[in-house]
C-alpha cells in the first residue's frame, strides 16, 4: 500500500545515512530516520520524513464529501447511501486532519519565534554539501539546485531500498530500523530541543531532572508509537516528533535550497505516488495485497475511538480490528502521497482492542478515519517555519502560508474522496504555500505596511 | 470578540470551519491581486512624488475594496454549487447547512482574515518596547486600531449576510448597498488620524448593517425582547 510503503521509505533513507554514519541498524522509520541521522552527523535528513506522507482518503466512503463543498453529484445509485454517510463524516475527517497539522505548525512557529537557536546557521547537513554563501546570485542558485538534486536522490534511494525490503518481507529489519530512528529522534532531538528552550528562558535544570524527564518522555513515546497506547497520546507524540524534525530541517537547510527542495519534493511526491512504477505506490499496493497495515510509526492516524457508544458487544482484541481492516480494504483505494491519508484507521494501529465487528454501517463510518503520512506534517511545518523565520513580513506571511496549506489539504482530501486512491498530499498544499509565501512577502507586505503607517483600512 | 464569535458558533461544526478557512483564503487571494496591482502602479510611477503616492494609495485601497467584493461574489457562487452537492448527497434531501449560515460563516472568514492582517503585526510590535506616538502622531494609535479592526470584522460579517441575501433574492440594490458601505468605511479611514471622522461613521454604519442583517435573518423586535426577557 502506498500509504504503508511511504512510511517505510522515509525510514529507509535515514537508515542508509545512518548506517554510513553509525553502525546501528535503524528501523524503517523514515521520518525518524531523517532526524536520527541528522543528529548523528548534525545533519538533517529530510527525505525520509517526506516519504512517510501519503494521503489516503476515506476509502470506503464514496468520496463525495470532503469539505462538502462542490462535491459533484456522481456515483451510481448503489453507492449513494455510502456517499451520504460519507458526506456526513467527510467534513469531520478534514477537521481531524486540520487540528494536528495546525498544532504542529503552531509548535514550530512558536519555537522559531522564541528560541534563537533554530534560526542560527551553524553548518549544514552532509546532504547539502554546497554552501550558499557565494558572492553571485547565479552561483547560489546553482548550489541550491545541486543540493536539491543530492537530497532528492538520497530520498529516492532510500525509498527504493525500503520498498525492496518490504517486498522481500524483511520485516525485522524494517522494524529494527524504525525503532532505532525513533529512539534517536525521541531522545537526542528532545534533549537538544529542551536544552535550547531552557537556555532561552533562562531556566536552570540539573542533569538528574533532565535525565528523568527525557527518559520518561522517550520511553512513553516509544511505547505509544510502536505498541499500544491511548490514541490522543500517540497523536501528540507523532506531532511532537514531526515538529522536532521540521525544526531540525529549518535549522540546517540553507535558504534557497530549502525552497527548491520543497518544490522538488512535491514533484517527486506526485510522481512517486501516481506513476505505476512509483515506489510509494508499490508500497501501498503491496501492503494492500497483503492486507497489512502500514507501519504505525510513519503515519498519523486520525482514527477516533468511537467504539465507546457502540451497542454491539465487542469481540476481543485484534481479531475484529483485522476484520475491519480487511473489509475496509476491499473497497478502498488509497491515495498516495508522501503523506498517506489512510482512511482505514483503526486497523492495528489503533490501540483499541475492542473494536466491534464492523457489521454496522455506522460503526464503520465512525471508525473510519484518515491517515496522513508524517512526512507531510514535517514539510508543511518546514514551509510555515521558514516563512516565520525568514520573512520580513513576519506574521502576515506566516498566516498566509498557514491558510494556503490548509486549503491545499482540503482540496487534497476532496480529491481523495473523489478518486478513492492514495494521493500525494504534498503537491497542492506546498504549491499554494510557496505561491502565497513569495507573493505575500514581496507584494502584500509593502502594501500592508504602507496602509498601516497611514492607518488606512481596506 | 470576533474570536469569541468563532469559538462559540463555528468551532462546533467542521463544515463551518472549512467554509471559514475557504472564506479567509478568498479574501487573501483578493488582497494578493490588489496588492499586485498597487505594486505595479507604484513601480511604474515616480517614487518621489508624494501626492502621487498618496493618490496611488487611495486608488489601491478602492481597487482592493472592489476586488474584495468581487471575490465575495465568487465565493457565493462556489457555495451555491456546494449546497447543491450537499443536498444531493444528504440523506433527507435537505442540506446540513443553510445558505444563511454559510453567509454568516463566510462573512466571519473574510472579517477574521482582514482583521488578522490589519492587526497582527501591530500586536507583535506592541509586545516590544517603545512609546506610542512619539513623533507627534496620535497616542491612541493602538486603541483606535483595535477598535477599527473590530468594527471592520463585524462589518464583514454583516456584509456577508447582506450580500448573500441580495444574491439569493436577486436584489441588486442590496449588493450595491454593501459595496457602497464598504467603500465608505474605507474612505472614512482616510480621515485618520482625525479619529472622529472614521470611527464614528463606521460604528454607525455597523449598527445599521447589524440591524438590517438581523431583520433579514428573520429576527424582529419581538424576538429580541423575548430573548432578553428570557435571559434576564
XYZ file of C-alpha atoms in Angstrom:
690
model
C 0.000 0.000 0.000
C 1.208 3.244 -0.811
C 0.473 4.789 2.413
C 2.100 1.978 4.088
C 5.052 1.958 1.927
C 5.601 5.537 2.144
C 6.421 5.319 5.691
C 8.958 2.716 5.178
C 10.519 4.703 2.514
C 11.211 7.587 4.617
C 12.749 5.372 7.109
C 14.864 3.791 4.551
C 16.626 6.891 3.761
C 17.598 7.701 7.200
C 18.806 4.223 7.543
C 21.229 4.473 4.801
C 22.627 7.554 6.137
C 22.624 6.130 9.495
C 24.492 3.110 8.534
C 27.080 5.160 6.906
C 27.416 7.236 9.969
C 26.804 4.710 12.600
C 26.844 1.053 12.644
C 23.412 0.788 14.142
C 20.591 -0.570 12.181
C 17.726 1.713 12.066
C 14.195 0.676 11.799
C 12.440 1.759 8.705
C 11.042 4.851 10.156
C 11.779 7.336 7.516
C 10.773 10.283 9.430
C 12.679 9.381 12.412
C 15.496 8.233 10.374
C 15.963 11.550 8.945
C 16.057 13.111 12.234
C 18.221 10.495 13.719
C 20.767 10.626 11.081
C 20.828 14.270 11.260
C 21.503 14.124 14.880
C 24.216 11.709 14.266
C 26.061 13.816 11.906
C 24.463 17.011 12.801
C 22.772 16.898 9.533
C 19.234 16.804 8.679
C 17.742 14.133 6.730
C 14.604 15.350 5.415
C 13.846 12.870 2.834
C 12.687 10.216 4.973
C 10.092 12.054 6.662
C 8.809 13.168 3.473
C 8.294 9.864 2.212
C 6.287 8.995 5.104
C 3.499 11.012 3.836
C 0.872 9.840 1.583
C -2.631 10.714 1.867
C -5.368 8.355 1.733
C -8.829 9.372 1.914
C -11.660 7.518 3.385
C -11.635 4.684 1.120
C -14.829 3.039 1.669
C -16.843 6.041 1.521
C -17.607 7.315 -1.816
C -15.583 10.267 -1.898
C -18.034 12.823 -2.341
C -17.824 14.714 0.641
C -14.822 16.156 1.927
C -15.443 19.591 2.934
C -18.777 19.078 1.493
C -18.190 21.833 -0.899
C -18.738 21.433 -4.529
C -18.672 17.727 -4.449
C -20.017 16.691 -7.749
C -23.001 14.516 -7.645
C -21.981 11.404 -9.225
C -21.700 7.788 -8.461
C -24.381 5.429 -9.312
C -27.259 4.730 -7.053
C -25.844 1.749 -5.156
C -23.089 3.883 -3.856
C -25.345 6.682 -2.911
C -26.023 5.574 0.597
C -22.386 5.114 1.211
C -21.710 8.509 -0.101
C -24.332 10.066 2.001
C -22.906 8.583 5.084
C -19.509 9.635 3.944
C -20.638 13.127 3.433
C -21.689 13.406 6.970
C -18.342 12.385 8.227
C -16.288 13.824 5.463
C -16.052 17.246 6.957
C -15.197 15.676 10.262
C -12.266 13.916 8.690
C -10.965 17.102 7.267
C -11.105 18.700 10.655
C -9.457 15.672 12.168
C -6.537 16.391 9.946
C -6.676 20.150 10.306
C -6.173 20.032 14.019
C -2.910 18.095 14.151
C -1.430 19.962 11.211
C -2.330 23.235 12.885
C -0.893 22.092 16.187
C 2.339 21.036 14.573
C 2.659 24.329 12.783
C 1.907 26.265 15.935
C 4.605 24.415 17.827
C 7.124 25.031 15.088
C 6.283 28.705 14.686
C 6.297 29.312 18.418
C 9.681 27.704 18.742
C 11.129 29.556 15.817
C 9.917 32.855 17.122
C 11.205 32.401 20.602
C 14.227 30.149 20.559
C 17.138 31.750 18.812
C 18.971 28.514 18.211
C 16.877 27.392 15.325
C 17.486 30.407 13.207
C 21.236 30.496 13.581
C 23.228 28.994 10.832
C 25.587 26.530 12.363
C 26.576 24.468 9.454
C 24.868 22.263 7.018
C 23.940 18.692 6.693
C 26.027 16.331 4.752
C 23.163 16.065 2.331
C 23.508 19.629 1.277
C 27.196 19.993 0.783
C 27.113 23.108 -1.304
C 27.209 26.248 0.682
C 25.096 29.231 -0.150
C 27.485 31.918 0.924
C 28.601 32.579 -2.580
C 29.009 36.076 -3.918
C 26.967 35.805 -7.044
C 23.333 35.003 -7.491
C 23.907 32.507 -10.252
C 26.363 30.570 -8.183
C 23.992 30.454 -5.277
C 21.186 29.239 -7.460
C 23.380 26.574 -8.907
C 24.455 25.443 -5.474
C 20.936 25.179 -4.225
C 19.869 23.208 -7.268
C 22.762 20.833 -6.746
C 21.868 20.478 -3.112
C 18.343 19.635 -4.089
C 19.446 17.035 -6.572
C 21.575 15.349 -3.984
C 18.804 15.369 -1.425
C 16.197 14.041 -3.796
C 18.438 11.278 -4.994
C 19.145 10.248 -1.442
C 15.445 10.140 -0.784
C 14.797 8.112 -3.887
C 17.474 5.629 -2.976
C 16.081 5.275 0.485
C 12.568 4.859 -0.729
C 13.501 2.186 -3.196
C 15.505 0.419 -0.550
C 12.568 0.434 1.803
C 10.219 -0.818 -0.844
C 12.568 -3.634 -1.656
C 12.869 -4.539 1.967
C 9.163 -4.574 2.292
C 8.656 -6.637 -0.812
C 11.034 -9.260 0.351
C 9.430 -9.323 3.732
C 12.403 -8.266 5.748
C 10.082 -7.063 8.402
C 12.505 -7.441 11.220
C 14.981 -5.221 9.539
C 12.383 -2.593 8.884
C 11.105 -2.732 12.410
C 14.566 -2.521 13.812
C 15.334 0.433 11.645
C 12.167 2.205 12.633
C 12.732 1.605 16.279
C 16.255 2.827 16.138
C 15.422 6.004 14.330
C 12.505 6.815 16.530
C 14.709 6.142 19.510
C 17.213 8.603 18.315
C 14.618 11.133 17.454
C 12.877 10.876 20.735
C 15.916 11.086 22.907
C 18.563 13.066 21.173
C 16.456 15.672 19.495
C 14.312 16.154 22.506
C 17.424 16.676 24.558
C 18.697 19.321 22.215
C 15.318 20.987 21.975
C 14.810 21.050 25.702
C 18.269 22.407 26.210
C 17.673 25.261 23.826
C 14.303 26.135 25.250
C 15.672 26.198 28.756
C 18.517 28.360 27.610
C 16.159 30.834 26.032
C 14.036 31.263 29.081
C 16.976 31.167 31.427
C 15.611 28.332 33.466
C 18.099 26.158 35.197
C 17.653 22.458 35.298
C 20.048 19.987 36.766
C 21.120 16.903 34.952
C 19.269 14.290 37.051
C 15.967 16.047 36.500
C 16.726 16.412 32.847
C 17.603 12.776 32.577
C 14.413 11.763 34.304
C 12.245 13.948 32.141
C 13.801 12.872 28.902
C 13.852 9.248 29.859
C 10.183 9.272 30.714
C 9.262 11.206 27.636
C 11.249 8.926 25.369
C 10.135 5.673 26.925
C 6.466 6.556 26.850
C 6.885 7.780 23.313
C 8.433 4.547 22.149
C 5.671 2.520 23.711
C 2.962 4.737 22.392
C 4.143 4.828 18.873
C 5.223 1.303 18.307
C 2.942 -0.592 20.537
C -0.274 0.300 22.233
C -1.281 3.483 23.824
C -4.109 5.960 24.024
C -4.797 7.452 20.647
C -4.511 11.017 21.818
C -1.134 10.357 23.304
C 0.084 8.672 20.179
C -1.112 11.540 18.073
C 0.541 14.002 20.412
C 3.825 12.161 20.175
C 3.678 11.993 16.417
C 3.017 15.703 16.280
C 5.946 16.368 18.605
C 8.226 14.248 16.510
C 7.203 15.911 13.281
C 7.739 19.301 14.842
C 11.205 18.315 16.023
C 12.171 17.049 12.613
C 10.823 20.139 10.942
C 12.837 22.298 13.318
C 15.986 20.411 12.505
C 15.302 20.889 8.837
C 14.662 24.549 9.206
C 17.879 24.979 11.041
C 20.132 23.040 8.813
C 18.883 23.696 5.339
C 20.240 26.802 3.673
C 17.703 29.311 2.442
C 17.320 28.845 -1.238
C 17.962 25.145 -1.011
C 15.042 24.812 1.337
C 12.617 26.349 -1.105
C 13.920 24.446 -4.084
C 13.838 21.248 -2.062
C 10.255 21.867 -1.085
C 9.289 22.332 -4.685
C 11.249 19.318 -5.872
C 9.806 17.147 -3.174
C 6.259 17.914 -4.165
C 7.071 16.952 -7.712
C 8.751 13.802 -6.537
C 5.813 13.014 -4.358
C 3.445 13.465 -7.222
C 5.424 11.120 -9.364
C 6.185 8.562 -6.732
C 2.578 8.149 -5.822
C 0.846 8.359 -9.123
C 3.195 6.656 -11.531
C 2.552 2.961 -11.802
C 6.132 2.180 -11.015
C 6.480 4.685 -8.278
C 7.945 3.296 -5.106
C 5.312 4.712 -2.864
C 2.535 3.336 -4.942
C 4.108 -0.058 -4.918
C 4.453 0.123 -1.208
C 0.809 0.842 -0.689
C -0.308 -1.728 -3.176
C 1.831 -4.424 -1.680
C 0.561 -3.634 1.748
C -2.937 -3.726 0.442
C -2.411 -7.049 -1.200
C -1.110 -8.486 1.953
C -3.829 -6.841 3.964
C -1.388 -5.450 6.374
C -1.368 -2.105 7.996
C 1.353 0.318 7.322
C 3.909 0.805 9.990
C 2.427 2.893 12.719
C 5.498 4.913 13.277
C 5.269 6.533 9.912
C 1.689 7.521 9.617
C -0.512 9.760 11.576
C -3.881 8.281 12.104
C -6.861 10.340 12.866
C -8.976 7.392 13.744
C -11.216 8.107 16.549
C -12.097 5.586 19.067
C -15.763 5.849 18.739
C -16.475 2.436 19.895
C -17.473 3.730 23.242
C -21.000 4.389 22.229
C -21.465 1.212 20.340
C -24.209 -1.036 21.409
C -22.771 -4.001 19.711
C -20.736 -6.141 22.029
C -17.108 -6.016 21.379
C -15.360 -9.049 20.297
C -11.910 -9.373 21.529
C -8.759 -7.673 20.596
C -7.070 -7.837 17.318
C -9.433 -10.059 15.544
C -12.143 -7.584 14.882
C -9.626 -4.934 14.093
C -8.134 -7.072 11.459
C -11.512 -7.805 10.125
C -12.321 -4.217 9.970
C -9.156 -3.646 8.156
C -9.944 -6.311 5.655
C -13.414 -5.235 4.923
C -12.307 -1.722 4.765
C -9.509 -2.627 2.491
C -11.720 -4.222 -0.007
C -13.441 -1.193 -1.113
C -10.751 1.216 -0.970
C -8.242 2.834 -2.909
C -5.616 4.773 -1.384
C -4.372 7.999 -2.399
C -0.789 8.093 -2.138
C 1.273 10.909 -1.437
C 4.187 11.313 0.700
C 1.706 11.686 3.361
C -0.690 8.940 3.441
C -4.124 9.691 4.382
C -5.385 6.378 5.237
C -8.948 6.033 5.805
C -8.771 2.767 7.391
C -7.986 3.931 10.557
C -8.372 1.720 13.260
C -6.506 -1.157 11.982
C -3.973 -2.493 14.199
C -2.694 0.877 14.853
C -5.491 1.913 16.974
C -4.890 0.511 20.321
C -8.475 -0.230 20.705
C -8.786 -3.880 21.209
C -12.475 -3.737 21.442
C -13.410 -2.755 18.010
C -16.732 -4.265 17.345
C -17.090 -6.258 14.227
C -17.988 -3.925 11.529
C -21.311 -5.104 10.563
C -22.934 -1.910 11.417
C -22.536 0.666 8.816
C -22.392 3.479 11.237
C -19.710 1.737 13.098
C -17.593 1.590 10.058
C -18.331 5.089 9.206
C -17.465 6.389 12.543
C -14.374 4.419 12.911
C -13.120 5.386 9.655
C -10.555 7.987 9.742
C -7.978 9.500 7.591
C -4.314 8.832 7.658
C -1.674 11.284 6.810
C 1.972 10.438 6.493
C 4.363 12.066 8.873
C 6.486 13.378 6.060
C 3.670 15.637 5.069
C 3.431 17.055 8.555
C 7.085 17.741 8.507
C 7.167 19.508 5.208
C 4.148 21.614 5.947
C 5.771 22.688 9.151
C 9.037 23.370 7.374
C 7.245 25.679 4.986
C 5.465 27.606 7.680
C 8.504 27.641 9.923
C 10.701 29.004 7.173
C 8.094 31.638 6.487
C 8.121 32.623 10.117
C 11.868 32.604 10.354
C 12.923 34.378 7.247
C 10.065 36.511 6.046
C 10.335 40.121 6.846
C 6.615 40.489 6.788
C 6.548 38.210 9.739
C 3.133 37.239 10.873
C 1.272 38.166 7.745
C 3.327 35.843 5.639
C 3.128 33.076 8.185
C -0.623 33.421 8.389
C -0.960 33.459 4.630
C 1.113 30.299 4.270
C -0.872 28.635 7.001
C -4.186 29.324 5.292
C -2.754 28.254 1.953
C -1.598 24.934 3.351
C -4.919 24.258 4.998
C -6.771 24.971 1.808
C -4.389 22.701 -0.082
C -5.087 19.977 2.431
C -8.806 20.482 1.950
C -8.504 20.199 -1.773
C -6.329 17.134 -1.487
C -8.836 15.447 0.760
C -11.566 16.382 -1.648
C -9.664 14.770 -4.461
C -9.057 11.819 -2.251
C -12.743 11.411 -1.752
C -13.298 11.705 -5.456
C -10.648 9.310 -6.589
C -10.517 6.988 -3.651
C -6.921 6.165 -4.190
C -3.892 7.087 -2.243
C -2.944 10.561 -3.283
C 0.060 12.724 -2.744
C -0.725 15.261 -0.103
C 2.261 17.435 -0.660
C 1.966 18.927 -4.131
C -1.160 21.010 -3.864
C -0.507 22.353 -0.408
C 3.131 23.077 -0.974
C 2.404 24.774 -4.287
C -0.177 27.013 -2.676
C 2.111 27.632 0.240
C 5.040 28.577 -1.933
C 2.966 30.847 -4.139
C 1.490 32.581 -1.155
C 4.788 32.884 0.612
C 6.605 34.551 -2.224
C 3.739 36.735 -3.253
C 2.886 37.811 0.261
C 6.449 38.565 1.086
C 7.077 40.649 -1.965
C 3.741 42.105 -2.918
C 1.452 42.261 0.023
C 3.943 43.339 2.599
C 4.787 46.747 1.196
C 1.111 47.344 0.582
C 0.069 46.461 4.111
C 2.958 48.359 5.636
C 2.021 51.491 3.803
C -1.603 51.062 4.751
C -0.733 50.525 8.372
C 1.504 53.539 8.539
C -1.307 55.727 7.275
C -3.816 53.752 9.258
C -5.992 53.068 6.292
C -8.269 50.129 6.185
C -9.392 48.107 3.257
C -14.845 39.484 20.246
C -14.517 38.116 16.769
C -12.517 35.239 18.050
C -15.200 34.619 20.627
C -17.738 34.508 17.823
C -15.610 31.941 16.161
C -15.343 29.782 19.227
C -18.971 29.775 20.081
C -20.652 29.485 16.800
C -18.272 27.953 14.366
C -15.864 25.693 16.119
C -18.509 23.062 16.759
C -19.315 22.181 13.236
C -16.490 21.037 10.996
C -18.256 22.105 7.863
C -18.360 25.641 9.096
C -14.693 25.611 9.869
C -13.928 24.594 6.344
C -16.145 27.315 4.948
C -14.430 29.772 7.240
C -10.972 28.837 6.106
C -12.069 28.938 2.490
C -13.516 32.389 3.057
C -10.273 33.556 4.557
C -8.480 32.109 1.578
C -10.649 34.015 -0.863
C -10.030 37.252 0.993
C -6.341 36.543 0.912
C -6.372 35.988 -2.833
C -8.230 39.229 -3.365
C -5.684 41.012 -1.216
C -2.908 39.455 -3.207
C -4.294 40.606 -6.514
C -4.988 44.104 -5.310
C -1.527 44.475 -3.850
C -0.117 43.200 -7.111
C -1.906 45.955 -8.964
C -0.788 48.538 -6.447
C 2.768 47.300 -6.580
C 2.897 47.543 -10.326
C 1.415 51.003 -10.199
C 3.957 52.136 -7.672
C 6.853 50.724 -9.590
C 5.719 52.388 -12.740
C 5.202 55.753 -11.152
C 7.619 58.184 -9.690
C 8.602 57.339 -6.134
C 9.428 60.887 -5.211
C 6.118 62.444 -5.837
C 4.346 62.489 -2.510
C 0.925 63.399 -3.754
C 1.054 60.845 -6.469
C 1.961 58.181 -3.998
C -0.906 59.105 -1.789
C -3.189 59.157 -4.752
C -1.990 55.773 -5.788
C -2.559 54.507 -2.312
C -6.120 55.697 -2.359
C -6.580 54.122 -5.724
C -5.113 50.905 -4.366
C -7.482 50.898 -1.441
C -10.539 51.469 -3.576
C -9.485 48.852 -6.024
C -8.895 46.427 -3.222
C -12.352 47.027 -1.834
C -13.888 46.350 -5.200
C -11.841 43.219 -5.579
C -12.891 42.010 -2.165
C -16.500 42.343 -3.075
C -15.886 40.605 -6.367
C -14.314 37.718 -4.531
C -17.179 37.622 -2.123
C -19.402 37.164 -5.122
C -17.228 34.394 -6.473
C -17.290 32.711 -3.132
C -21.048 32.952 -3.136
C -21.172 31.180 -6.463
C -18.928 28.436 -5.183
C -21.038 27.963 -2.106
C -24.188 27.726 -4.187
C -22.675 24.870 -6.108
C -21.555 23.298 -2.886
C -25.017 23.458 -1.440
C -26.387 21.670 -4.421
C -23.837 18.946 -3.946
C -24.566 18.711 -0.267
C -28.267 18.459 -0.815
C -27.860 15.730 -3.350
C -25.639 13.787 -1.055
C -27.510 14.183 2.144
C -29.914 11.633 3.391
C -33.089 13.516 3.816
C -32.882 15.843 0.915
C -32.042 18.984 2.749
C -28.666 20.460 3.212
C -26.953 20.187 6.561
C -26.145 23.811 6.412
C -28.284 26.597 5.121
C -27.179 29.356 2.842
C -27.656 31.866 5.611
C -25.353 30.040 7.924
C -22.899 29.882 5.112
C -23.262 33.588 4.573
C -22.554 34.199 8.206
C -19.554 31.949 8.273
C -18.180 33.364 5.044
C -18.524 36.843 6.433
C -16.695 35.858 9.577
C -13.985 34.253 7.490
C -13.461 37.393 5.474
C -13.553 39.511 8.565
C -11.144 37.415 10.567
C -8.627 37.372 7.803
C -8.810 41.083 7.163
C -8.651 41.783 10.863
C -5.723 39.472 11.323
C -3.822 41.088 8.539
C -4.525 44.528 9.868
C -3.701 43.868 13.453
C -1.203 41.154 13.845
C 1.967 42.995 13.042
C 0.766 45.775 15.251
C 0.240 43.383 18.088
C 3.651 41.830 17.627
C 5.255 45.229 17.762
C 3.171 46.193 20.737
C 4.832 43.467 22.721
C 8.154 45.159 22.345
C 9.462 48.304 23.937
C 8.575 51.738 22.696
C 6.341 54.707 23.086
C 3.262 55.296 21.048
C 3.086 58.428 19.018
C 6.495 59.721 19.841
C 6.827 61.563 16.593
C 3.774 63.667 17.076
C 1.337 61.081 15.883
C -1.694 60.301 17.885
C -1.172 58.499 21.131
C -4.251 56.484 20.706
C -2.851 54.599 17.759
C -3.169 51.176 19.225
C -6.553 51.715 20.731
C -8.095 53.124 17.654
C -6.538 50.455 15.521
C -8.058 47.832 17.735
C -11.492 49.373 17.588
C -11.310 49.958 13.897
C -10.294 46.378 13.294
C -13.115 45.093 15.413
C -15.667 47.180 13.640
C -14.308 46.022 10.329
C -14.560 42.373 11.293
C -18.142 42.778 12.384
C -18.914 44.713 9.268
C -17.528 41.961 7.100
C -19.751 39.502 8.885
C -22.840 41.586 8.322
C -21.890 42.356 4.785
C -21.553 38.669 4.153
C -25.100 38.059 5.276
C -26.470 41.008 3.361
C -24.536 40.182 0.261
C -25.588 36.598 0.122
C -29.154 37.525 0.822
C -29.071 40.004 -2.003
C -27.665 37.432 -4.354
C -30.229 34.895 -3.313
C -33.184 37.110 -3.927
C -31.633 38.906 -6.800
C -31.934 42.286 -5.221
C -29.151 44.150 -6.835
C -29.652 47.193 -4.752
C -28.688 45.242 -1.658
C -25.441 44.210 -3.212
C -24.787 47.737 -4.356
C -25.502 48.967 -0.862
C -22.907 46.606 0.570
C -20.302 47.766 -1.900
C -21.076 51.384 -1.211
C -20.868 50.812 2.523
C -17.529 49.133 2.192
C -16.199 51.970 0.119
C -17.499 54.462 2.625
C -15.862 52.754 5.543
C -12.546 52.509 3.788
C -12.849 56.043 2.642
C -13.602 57.243 6.118
C -10.396 55.679 7.304
C -8.650 58.216 5.144
C -9.600 60.792 7.719
C -7.207 59.204 10.134
C -5.668 60.416 12.388
C -8.737 62.520 12.823
C -10.368 59.623 14.517
C -13.728 61.176 14.899
C -14.129 61.124 11.201
C -13.502 57.457 10.796
C -14.577 55.645 13.894
C -17.921 57.233 14.457
C -19.335 56.767 10.971
C -18.009 53.234 10.909
C -19.761 52.345 14.091
C -22.980 53.893 12.923
C -22.781 52.016 9.682
C -22.086 48.865 11.592
C -25.161 49.357 13.751
C -27.250 49.921 10.643
C -25.818 46.863 8.927
C -26.355 44.808 12.053
C -29.987 45.762 12.279
C -30.505 45.100 8.607
C -28.851 41.715 8.737
C -30.789 40.796 11.813
C -34.043 41.646 10.140
C -33.067 39.731 7.066
C -32.227 36.674 9.070
C -35.736 36.552 10.331
C -35.386 38.303 13.575
C -37.643 41.010 14.780
C -38.099 43.315 17.683
C -40.294 40.735 19.313
C -37.662 38.044 19.161
C -35.165 40.395 20.630
C -37.409 41.259 23.506
C -38.181 37.651 24.202
C -34.550 36.739 24.134
C -33.629 39.476 26.528
C -36.502 38.771 28.863
C -35.786 35.094 28.986
C -32.249 35.587 29.938
C -32.722 38.243 32.496
